[in-house]
CSV table of N, CA and C in Angstrom, one decimal:
chain,number,residue,atom,x,y,z
A,1,MET,N,-17.7,-197.4,-107.3
A,1,MET,CA,-17.8,-196.3,-106.3
A,1,MET,C,-16.5,-195.7,-106.0
A,2,ALA,N,-16.4,-194.4,-105.9
A,2,ALA,CA,-15.2,-193.7,-105.6
A,2,ALA,C,-14.8,-194.0,-104.1
A,3,LEU,N,-13.5,-194.0,-103.9
A,3,LEU,CA,-13.0,-194.2,-102.5
A,3,LEU,C,-13.3,-193.1,-101.6
A,4,TYR,N,-13.3,-191.8,-102.2
A,4,TYR,CA,-13.5,-190.6,-101.4
A,4,TYR,C,-14.7,-189.8,-102.0
A,5,SER,N,-15.5,-189.2,-101.1
A,5,SER,CA,-16.6,-188.4,-101.5
A,5,SER,C,-16.1,-187.1,-102.1
A,6,GLU,N,-17.1,-186.5,-102.8
A,6,GLU,CA,-16.7,-185.2,-103.4
A,6,GLU,C,-16.3,-184.2,-102.3
A,7,LYS,N,-17.0,-184.2,-101.2
A,7,LYS,CA,-16.7,-183.3,-100.1
A,7,LYS,C,-15.2,-183.5,-99.6
A,8,VAL,N,-14.8,-184.8,-99.4
A,8,VAL,CA,-13.5,-185.1,-99.0
A,8,VAL,C,-12.5,-184.5,-100.0
A,9,MET,N,-12.7,-184.7,-101.3
A,9,MET,CA,-11.8,-184.2,-102.3
A,9,MET,C,-11.8,-182.7,-102.3
A,10,ASP,N,-13.0,-182.1,-102.1
A,10,ASP,CA,-13.0,-180.6,-102.1
A,10,ASP,C,-12.2,-180.0,-101.0
A,11,HIS,N,-12.4,-180.6,-99.8
A,11,HIS,CA,-11.6,-180.1,-98.6
A,11,HIS,C,-10.2,-180.4,-98.7
A,12,PHE,N,-9.8,-181.5,-99.4
A,12,PHE,CA,-8.4,-181.8,-99.6
A,12,PHE,C,-7.8,-180.8,-100.6
A,13,ARG,N,-8.5,-180.6,-101.7
A,13,ARG,CA,-7.9,-179.7,-102.8
A,13,ARG,C,-8.0,-178.3,-102.4
A,14,ASN,N,-9.0,-177.9,-101.6
A,14,ASN,CA,-9.3,-176.5,-101.3
A,14,ASN,C,-9.5,-176.4,-99.8
A,15,PRO,N,-8.5,-176.7,-99.0
A,15,PRO,CA,-8.7,-176.7,-97.5
A,15,PRO,C,-9.0,-175.3,-97.0
A,16,ARG,N,-10.0,-175.3,-96.1
A,16,ARG,CA,-10.4,-174.0,-95.4
A,16,ARG,C,-9.6,-173.8,-94.2
A,17,ASN,N,-9.3,-172.6,-93.8
A,17,ASN,CA,-8.7,-172.2,-92.5
A,17,ASN,C,-7.3,-172.7,-92.3
A,18,VAL,N,-6.6,-173.0,-93.4
A,18,VAL,CA,-5.2,-173.5,-93.3
A,18,VAL,C,-4.3,-172.4,-93.0
A,19,GLY,N,-3.3,-172.6,-92.2
A,19,GLY,CA,-2.2,-171.7,-91.9
A,19,GLY,C,-1.9,-171.6,-90.4
A,20,VAL,N,-1.0,-170.7,-90.1
A,20,VAL,CA,-0.6,-170.4,-88.7
A,20,VAL,C,-1.3,-169.2,-88.2
A,21,MET,N,-1.6,-169.2,-87.0
A,21,MET,CA,-2.3,-168.0,-86.3
A,21,MET,C,-1.3,-167.3,-85.4
A,22,GLU,N,-1.3,-166.0,-85.6
A,22,GLU,CA,-0.5,-165.2,-84.7
A,22,GLU,C,-1.3,-165.0,-83.3
A,23,ASP,N,-0.6,-165.2,-82.2
A,23,ASP,CA,-1.1,-165.0,-80.9
A,23,ASP,C,-2.5,-165.7,-80.7
A,24,PRO,N,-2.5,-167.1,-80.8
A,24,PRO,CA,-3.7,-167.8,-80.6
A,24,PRO,C,-4.1,-167.9,-79.1
A,25,SER,N,-5.3,-168.1,-78.9
A,25,SER,CA,-5.8,-168.3,-77.5
A,25,SER,C,-5.5,-169.7,-77.0
A,26,GLY,N,-5.4,-170.6,-77.9
A,26,GLY,CA,-5.1,-172.0,-77.6
A,26,GLY,C,-4.6,-172.8,-78.8
A,27,VAL,N,-3.7,-173.7,-78.5
A,27,VAL,CA,-3.1,-174.5,-79.6
A,27,VAL,C,-3.2,-176.0,-79.2
A,28,GLY,N,-3.6,-176.8,-80.1
A,28,GLY,CA,-3.6,-178.3,-79.9
A,28,GLY,C,-2.8,-179.0,-81.0
A,29,GLU,N,-1.9,-179.8,-80.6
A,29,GLU,CA,-1.2,-180.6,-81.6
A,29,GLU,C,-1.2,-182.1,-81.2
A,30,VAL,N,-1.7,-182.9,-82.1
A,30,VAL,CA,-1.8,-184.3,-81.9
A,30,VAL,C,-1.2,-185.1,-83.1
A,31,GLY,N,-0.8,-186.3,-82.9
A,31,GLY,CA,-0.3,-187.1,-84.0
A,31,GLY,C,-0.6,-188.6,-83.8
A,32,ASN,N,-0.5,-189.3,-84.9
A,32,ASN,CA,-0.7,-190.7,-84.8
A,32,ASN,C,0.6,-191.4,-85.2
A,33,PRO,N,1.3,-192.0,-84.3
A,33,PRO,CA,2.6,-192.6,-84.6
A,33,PRO,C,2.6,-193.7,-85.7
A,34,VAL,N,1.4,-194.4,-85.9
A,34,VAL,CA,1.3,-195.4,-86.8
A,34,VAL,C,1.3,-194.9,-88.3
A,35,CYS,N,0.4,-193.9,-88.5
A,35,CYS,CA,0.3,-193.4,-89.9
A,35,CYS,C,1.1,-192.2,-90.2
A,36,GLY,N,1.6,-191.5,-89.1
A,36,GLY,CA,2.5,-190.4,-89.3
A,36,GLY,C,1.7,-189.0,-89.5
A,37,ASP,N,0.4,-189.0,-89.4
A,37,ASP,CA,-0.4,-187.8,-89.5
A,37,ASP,C,-0.1,-186.9,-88.2
A,38,ILE,N,0.1,-185.6,-88.5
A,38,ILE,CA,0.2,-184.7,-87.4
A,38,ILE,C,-0.7,-183.5,-87.7
A,39,MET,N,-1.5,-183.1,-86.7
A,39,MET,CA,-2.5,-182.0,-86.8
A,39,MET,C,-2.2,-181.0,-85.7
A,40,LYS,N,-2.2,-179.7,-86.1
A,40,LYS,CA,-2.1,-178.6,-85.2
A,40,LYS,C,-3.2,-177.7,-85.4
A,41,ILE,N,-4.0,-177.4,-84.4
A,41,ILE,CA,-5.2,-176.5,-84.5
A,41,ILE,C,-4.9,-175.3,-83.6
A,42,TYR,N,-5.1,-174.1,-84.2
A,42,TYR,CA,-5.0,-172.8,-83.5
A,42,TYR,C,-6.4,-172.2,-83.3
A,43,LEU,N,-6.7,-171.8,-82.1
A,43,LEU,CA,-8.0,-171.2,-81.8
A,43,LEU,C,-7.8,-169.7,-81.3
A,44,LYS,N,-8.7,-168.8,-81.8
A,44,LYS,CA,-8.8,-167.5,-81.2
A,44,LYS,C,-10.2,-167.5,-80.5
A,45,ILE,N,-10.2,-167.2,-79.2
A,45,ILE,CA,-11.4,-167.3,-78.4
A,45,ILE,C,-11.7,-166.0,-77.8
A,46,GLU,N,-13.0,-165.6,-77.9
A,46,GLU,CA,-13.4,-164.3,-77.3
A,46,GLU,C,-14.8,-164.6,-76.7
A,47,ASN,N,-14.9,-164.4,-75.4
A,47,ASN,CA,-16.2,-164.6,-74.6
A,47,ASN,C,-16.7,-166.0,-74.8
A,48,ASP,N,-15.8,-167.0,-74.7
A,48,ASP,CA,-16.1,-168.4,-74.9
A,48,ASP,C,-16.6,-168.8,-76.2
A,49,VAL,N,-16.3,-168.0,-77.3
A,49,VAL,CA,-16.7,-168.3,-78.6
A,49,VAL,C,-15.5,-168.4,-79.5
A,50,ILE,N,-15.4,-169.4,-80.4
A,50,ILE,CA,-14.3,-169.5,-81.3
A,50,ILE,C,-14.5,-168.5,-82.4
A,51,THR,N,-13.7,-167.4,-82.4
A,51,THR,CA,-13.9,-166.4,-83.4
A,51,THR,C,-13.0,-166.6,-84.6
A,52,ASP,N,-12.0,-167.4,-84.5
A,52,ASP,CA,-11.1,-167.8,-85.6
A,52,ASP,C,-10.5,-169.1,-85.3
A,53,VAL,N,-10.2,-169.8,-86.4
A,53,VAL,CA,-9.5,-171.1,-86.2
A,53,VAL,C,-8.6,-171.4,-87.5
A,54,LYS,N,-7.4,-171.9,-87.3
A,54,LYS,CA,-6.5,-172.2,-88.3
A,54,LYS,C,-6.0,-173.6,-88.0
A,55,PHE,N,-5.4,-174.3,-89.1
A,55,PHE,CA,-4.8,-175.6,-88.9
A,55,PHE,C,-3.6,-175.7,-89.8
A,56,GLU,N,-2.7,-176.6,-89.3
A,56,GLU,CA,-1.6,-177.1,-90.1
A,56,GLU,C,-1.7,-178.6,-90.0
A,57,THR,N,-1.6,-179.3,-91.1
A,57,THR,CA,-1.7,-180.8,-91.0
A,57,THR,C,-0.6,-181.4,-91.9
A,58,PHE,N,0.1,-182.3,-91.4
A,58,PHE,CA,1.1,-183.1,-92.2
A,58,PHE,C,0.5,-184.4,-92.2
A,59,GLY,N,0.0,-184.8,-93.4
A,59,GLY,CA,-0.6,-186.1,-93.5
A,59,GLY,C,-1.3,-186.3,-94.9
A,60,CYS,N,-2.0,-187.4,-94.9
A,60,CYS,CA,-2.7,-187.8,-96.1
A,60,CYS,C,-3.9,-186.9,-96.4
A,61,GLY,N,-4.5,-187.1,-97.6
A,61,GLY,CA,-5.7,-186.3,-98.0
A,61,GLY,C,-6.8,-186.3,-97.0
A,62,SER,N,-7.0,-187.5,-96.4
A,62,SER,CA,-8.1,-187.6,-95.4
A,62,SER,C,-7.8,-186.8,-94.2
A,63,ALA,N,-6.6,-186.7,-93.8
A,63,ALA,CA,-6.2,-185.9,-92.6
A,63,ALA,C,-6.4,-184.5,-92.9
A,64,ILE,N,-6.0,-184.0,-94.1
A,64,ILE,CA,-6.2,-182.6,-94.5
A,64,ILE,C,-7.7,-182.3,-94.6
A,65,ALA,N,-8.5,-183.1,-95.2
A,65,ALA,CA,-9.9,-182.9,-95.3
A,65,ALA,C,-10.6,-182.9,-94.0
A,66,SER,N,-10.2,-183.8,-93.1
A,66,SER,CA,-10.8,-183.9,-91.7
A,66,SER,C,-10.5,-182.6,-91.0
A,67,SER,N,-9.2,-182.1,-91.1
A,67,SER,CA,-8.9,-180.9,-90.4
A,67,SER,C,-9.7,-179.7,-90.9
A,68,SER,N,-9.8,-179.6,-92.2
A,68,SER,CA,-10.5,-178.5,-92.9
A,68,SER,C,-12.0,-178.5,-92.4
A,69,MET,N,-12.6,-179.7,-92.5
A,69,MET,CA,-14.0,-179.8,-92.2
A,69,MET,C,-14.2,-179.5,-90.7
A,70,ALA,N,-13.4,-180.0,-89.8
A,70,ALA,CA,-13.5,-179.8,-88.4
A,70,ALA,C,-13.4,-178.3,-88.1
A,71,THR,N,-12.5,-177.6,-88.7
A,71,THR,CA,-12.4,-176.1,-88.4
A,71,THR,C,-13.7,-175.4,-88.9
A,72,GLU,N,-14.2,-175.8,-90.0
A,72,GLU,CA,-15.5,-175.2,-90.5
A,72,GLU,C,-16.6,-175.5,-89.5
A,73,LEU,N,-16.6,-176.6,-88.9
A,73,LEU,CA,-17.7,-177.0,-88.0
A,73,LEU,C,-17.7,-176.3,-86.7
A,74,ILE,N,-16.5,-175.8,-86.3
A,74,ILE,CA,-16.4,-175.1,-85.0
A,74,ILE,C,-16.3,-173.6,-85.0
A,75,LYS,N,-16.0,-173.1,-86.2
A,75,LYS,CA,-15.8,-171.6,-86.3
A,75,LYS,C,-17.1,-170.9,-86.0
A,76,GLY,N,-16.9,-169.9,-85.1
A,76,GLY,CA,-18.1,-169.1,-84.7
A,76,GLY,C,-19.0,-169.8,-83.6
A,77,LYS,N,-18.5,-171.0,-83.1
A,77,LYS,CA,-19.3,-171.7,-82.2
A,77,LYS,C,-18.8,-171.5,-80.7
A,78,PRO,N,-19.7,-171.6,-79.7
A,78,PRO,CA,-19.2,-171.6,-78.3
A,78,PRO,C,-18.3,-172.8,-78.1
A,79,LEU,N,-17.4,-172.6,-77.1
A,79,LEU,CA,-16.5,-173.7,-76.7
A,79,LEU,C,-17.3,-175.0,-76.4
A,80,SER,N,-18.4,-174.8,-75.7
A,80,SER,CA,-19.2,-176.0,-75.3
A,80,SER,C,-19.6,-176.8,-76.5
A,81,GLU,N,-19.9,-176.2,-77.6
A,81,GLU,CA,-20.3,-176.9,-78.8
A,81,GLU,C,-19.1,-177.5,-79.5
A,82,ALA,N,-18.0,-176.8,-79.5
A,82,ALA,CA,-16.7,-177.3,-80.1
A,82,ALA,C,-16.3,-178.6,-79.4
A,83,LEU,N,-16.4,-178.6,-78.0
A,83,LEU,CA,-16.0,-179.8,-77.3
A,83,LEU,C,-17.0,-181.0,-77.5
A,84,GLU,N,-18.1,-180.7,-78.0
A,84,GLU,CA,-19.1,-181.8,-78.3
A,84,GLU,C,-18.8,-182.4,-79.7
A,85,LEU,N,-18.0,-181.8,-80.5
A,85,LEU,CA,-17.7,-182.3,-81.9
A,85,LEU,C,-17.1,-183.6,-81.8
A,86,THR,N,-17.6,-184.6,-82.5
A,86,THR,CA,-17.1,-185.9,-82.5
A,86,THR,C,-16.4,-186.2,-83.9
A,87,ASN,N,-15.6,-187.2,-83.8
A,87,ASN,CA,-15.0,-187.7,-85.1
A,87,ASN,C,-16.1,-188.2,-86.0
A,88,LYS,N,-17.2,-188.8,-85.5
A,88,LYS,CA,-18.3,-189.2,-86.3
A,88,LYS,C,-19.0,-188.1,-87.0
A,89,ALA,N,-19.1,-186.9,-86.3
A,89,ALA,CA,-19.7,-185.8,-87.0
A,89,ALA,C,-18.8,-185.2,-88.1
A,90,VAL,N,-17.5,-185.3,-87.9
A,90,VAL,CA,-16.6,-184.8,-88.9
A,90,VAL,C,-16.7,-185.7,-90.2
A,91,THR,N,-16.7,-187.0,-89.9
A,91,THR,CA,-16.8,-188.0,-91.0
A,91,THR,C,-18.1,-187.9,-91.7
A,92,GLU,N,-19.2,-187.7,-91.0
A,92,GLU,CA,-20.5,-187.5,-91.7
A,92,GLU,C,-20.6,-186.3,-92.5
A,93,ALA,N,-20.0,-185.2,-92.0
A,93,ALA,CA,-20.0,-183.9,-92.7
A,93,ALA,C,-19.2,-184.0,-94.0
A,94,LEU,N,-18.2,-184.9,-94.0
A,94,LEU,CA,-17.4,-185.2,-95.2
A,94,LEU,C,-18.0,-186.1,-96.2
A,95,GLY,N,-19.1,-186.7,-95.8
A,95,GLY,CA,-19.8,-187.7,-96.7
A,95,GLY,C,-19.2,-189.1,-96.5
A,96,GLY,N,-18.5,-189.3,-95.4
A,96,GLY,CA,-17.9,-190.6,-95.1
A,96,GLY,C,-16.4,-190.6,-95.4
A,97,LEU,N,-15.7,-191.6,-94.8
A,97,LEU,CA,-14.3,-191.8,-95.0
A,97,LEU,C,-14.1,-193.4,-95.1
A,98,PRO,N,-13.2,-193.8,-95.8
A,98,PRO,CA,-12.9,-195.3,-95.8
A,98,PRO,C,-12.5,-195.7,-94.3
A,99,ALA,N,-12.9,-196.9,-94.0
A,99,ALA,CA,-12.6,-197.4,-92.6
A,99,ALA,C,-11.2,-197.2,-92.2
A,100,HIS,N,-10.3,-197.5,-93.0
A,100,HIS,CA,-8.9,-197.4,-92.7
A,100,HIS,C,-8.4,-195.9,-92.6
A,101,LYS,N,-9.3,-195.0,-92.8
A,101,LYS,CA,-8.9,-193.5,-92.7
A,101,LYS,C,-9.7,-192.8,-91.6
A,102,LEU,N,-10.5,-193.5,-90.9
A,102,LEU,CA,-11.4,-192.9,-89.8
A,102,LEU,C,-10.5,-192.3,-88.7
A,103,HIS,N,-9.3,-192.8,-88.5
A,103,HIS,CA,-8.4,-192.2,-87.5
A,103,HIS,C,-8.1,-190.8,-87.8
A,104,CYS,N,-8.2,-190.4,-89.0
A,104,CYS,CA,-8.0,-188.9,-89.4
A,104,CYS,C,-9.0,-188.0,-88.7
A,105,SER,N,-10.3,-188.5,-88.7
A,105,SER,CA,-11.3,-187.7,-88.1
A,105,SER,C,-11.1,-187.7,-86.6
A,106,VAL,N,-10.6,-188.8,-86.0
A,106,VAL,CA,-10.3,-188.9,-84.6
A,106,VAL,C,-9.3,-187.8,-84.2
A,107,LEU,N,-8.2,-187.7,-85.1
A,107,LEU,CA,-7.2,-186.7,-84.8
A,107,LEU,C,-7.7,-185.3,-84.8
A,108,ALA,N,-8.6,-185.0,-85.7
A,108,ALA,CA,-9.2,-183.7,-85.8
A,108,ALA,C,-10.0,-183.4,-84.5
A,109,GLU,N,-10.8,-184.3,-84.0
A,109,GLU,CA,-11.5,-184.2,-82.7
A,109,GLU,C,-10.5,-183.9,-81.6
A,110,GLU,N,-9.5,-184.8,-81.5
A,110,GLU,CA,-8.5,-184.7,-80.5
A,110,GLU,C,-7.7,-183.3,-80.5
A,111,ALA,N,-7.4,-182.9,-81.7
A,111,ALA,CA,-6.6,-181.6,-81.8
A,111,ALA,C,-7.5,-180.4,-81.3
A,112,ILE,N,-8.8,-180.4,-81.6
A,112,ILE,CA,-9.6,-179.4,-81.1
A,112,ILE,C,-9.7,-179.4,-79.6
A,113,LYS,N,-9.9,-180.6,-79.1
A,113,LYS,CA,-10.0,-180.7,-77.6
A,113,LYS,C,-8.6,-180.3,-77.0
A,114,ALA,N,-7.5,-180.6,-77.6
A,114,ALA,CA,-6.2,-180.2,-77.0
A,114,ALA,C,-6.1,-178.7,-77.1
A,115,ALA,N,-6.6,-178.1,-78.1
A,115,ALA,CA,-6.5,-176.6,-78.2
A,115,ALA,C,-7.3,-175.9,-77.1
A,116,VAL,N,-8.5,-176.5,-76.9
A,116,VAL,CA,-9.4,-175.9,-75.9
A,116,VAL,C,-8.8,-176.1,-74.5
A,117,LYS,N,-8.2,-177.3,-74.3
A,117,LYS,CA,-7.5,-177.6,-73.0
A,117,LYS,C,-6.4,-176.6,-72.8
A,118,ASP,N,-5.6,-176.4,-73.8
A,118,ASP,CA,-4.5,-175.4,-73.8
A,118,ASP,C,-5.0,-174.0,-73.4
A,119,TYR,N,-6.1,-173.6,-74.0
A,119,TYR,CA,-6.8,-172.3,-73.6
A,119,TYR,C,-7.2,-172.3,-72.2
A,120,TYR,N,-7.8,-173.4,-71.7
A,120,TYR,CA,-8.2,-173.4,-70.3
A,120,TYR,C,-7.0,-173.3,-69.4
A,121,ASP,N,-6.0,-174.1,-69.7
A,121,ASP,CA,-4.7,-174.1,-68.9
A,121,ASP,C,-4.1,-172.7,-68.8
A,122,LYS,N,-4.0,-172.1,-70.0
A,122,LYS,CA,-3.3,-170.8,-70.1
A,122,LYS,C,-4.1,-169.7,-69.3
A,123,ASN,N,-5.4,-169.9,-69.1
A,123,ASN,CA,-6.2,-168.9,-68.5
A,123,ASN,C,-6.7,-169.3,-67.1
A,124,GLY,N,-6.2,-170.4,-66.6
A,124,GLY,CA,-6.6,-170.8,-65.3
A,124,GLY,C,-8.0,-171.2,-65.1
A,125,ILE,N,-8.7,-171.7,-66.2
A,125,ILE,CA,-10.1,-172.0,-66.2
A,125,ILE,C,-10.2,-173.5,-65.7
A,126,ALA,N,-11.0,-173.7,-64.7
A,126,ALA,CA,-11.2,-175.1,-64.2
A,126,ALA,C,-12.0,-175.9,-65.1
A,127,TYR,N,-11.6,-177.2,-65.2
A,127,TYR,CA,-12.4,-178.1,-66.1
A,127,TYR,C,-12.2,-179.5,-65.5
A,128,ASP,N,-13.1,-180.4,-66.0
A,128,ASP,CA,-13.1,-181.8,-65.6
A,128,ASP,C,-12.1,-182.5,-66.5
A,129,PRO,N,-11.0,-183.1,-66.0
A,129,PRO,CA,-10.0,-183.8,-66.8
A,129,PRO,C,-10.6,-184.8,-67.7
A,130,ALA,N,-11.8,-185.4,-67.3
A,130,ALA,CA,-12.4,-186.4,-68.1
A,130,ALA,C,-12.9,-185.9,-69.5
A,131,MET,N,-13.0,-184.6,-69.6
A,131,MET,CA,-13.4,-183.9,-70.8
A,131,MET,C,-12.3,-184.1,-71.9
A,132,PHE,N,-11.1,-184.4,-71.5
A,132,PHE,CA,-10.0,-184.4,-72.4
A,132,PHE,C,-9.2,-185.7,-72.3
A,133,PRO,N,-9.8,-186.8,-72.7
A,133,PRO,CA,-9.1,-188.1,-72.6
A,133,PRO,C,-7.9,-188.1,-73.5
A,134,GLU,N,-6.9,-188.9,-73.1
A,134,GLU,CA,-5.7,-189.0,-73.8
A,134,GLU,C,-5.7,-190.1,-74.8
A,135,GLY,N,-5.3,-189.9,-76.0
A,135,GLY,CA,-5.1,-190.9,-77.0
A,135,GLY,C,-6.4,-191.3,-77.8
A,136,CYS,N,-6.1,-191.9,-78.9
A,136,CYS,CA,-7.2,-192.4,-79.8
A,136,CYS,C,-7.9,-193.5,-79.2
A,137,ASP,N,-9.2,-193.6,-79.4
A,137,ASP,CA,-10.0,-194.7,-78.9
A,137,ASP,C,-10.6,-195.5,-80.0
A,138,CYS,N,-10.1,-195.3,-81.3
A,138,CYS,CA,-10.7,-196.1,-82.4
A,138,CYS,C,-10.1,-197.5,-82.4
A,139,ASP,N,-10.8,-198.4,-83.0
A,139,ASP,CA,-10.5,-199.8,-83.0
A,139,ASP,C,-9.7,-200.3,-84.3
A,140,HIS,N,-9.5,-199.4,-85.2
A,140,HIS,CA,-9.0,-199.9,-86.5
A,140,HIS,C,-7.6,-199.3,-86.9
A,141,CYS,N,-7.1,-198.3,-86.3
A,141,CYS,CA,-5.9,-197.8,-86.8
A,141,CYS,C,-4.6,-198.3,-86.1
A,142,GLY,N,-4.8,-199.0,-85.0
A,142,GLY,CA,-3.6,-199.6,-84.3
A,142,GLY,C,-2.8,-198.6,-83.5
A,143,CYS,N,-3.4,-197.4,-83.2
A,143,CYS,CA,-2.6,-196.4,-82.5
A,143,CYS,C,-2.6,-196.5,-81.0
A,144,HIS,N,-3.3,-197.5,-80.5
A,144,HIS,CA,-3.3,-197.7,-79.0
A,144,HIS,C,-2.6,-198.9,-78.6
């Protein structure tokens, strides 16, 4: 059995929405000090809908694929749906990740939430701080 699914390999070799965004509505940058992966997500938001999304990721193939898939899953969606995106949903959409790479999907979820939080902060939009927990909560990557 292959270590990575065809979808993971496709999103790694042909990442969607990669690049820097001029004048984003919100930016989220997260990193994992253990593995060295760093993700930066840029959001363009109009009427509470993500109209465009870009990412820059420094990391392994799983990190790049997770970033790419996560941006595809939230593009065109209301912020409320983007905030509900979980690392599990990213992993499932990719056809799975090896256990030691699941932290990559966690980083994608966290980067999106950080970008939405940045948007809320920049625009003075009230939110429940519990919507934006700090740090990874996975049990396998040793990042906490």
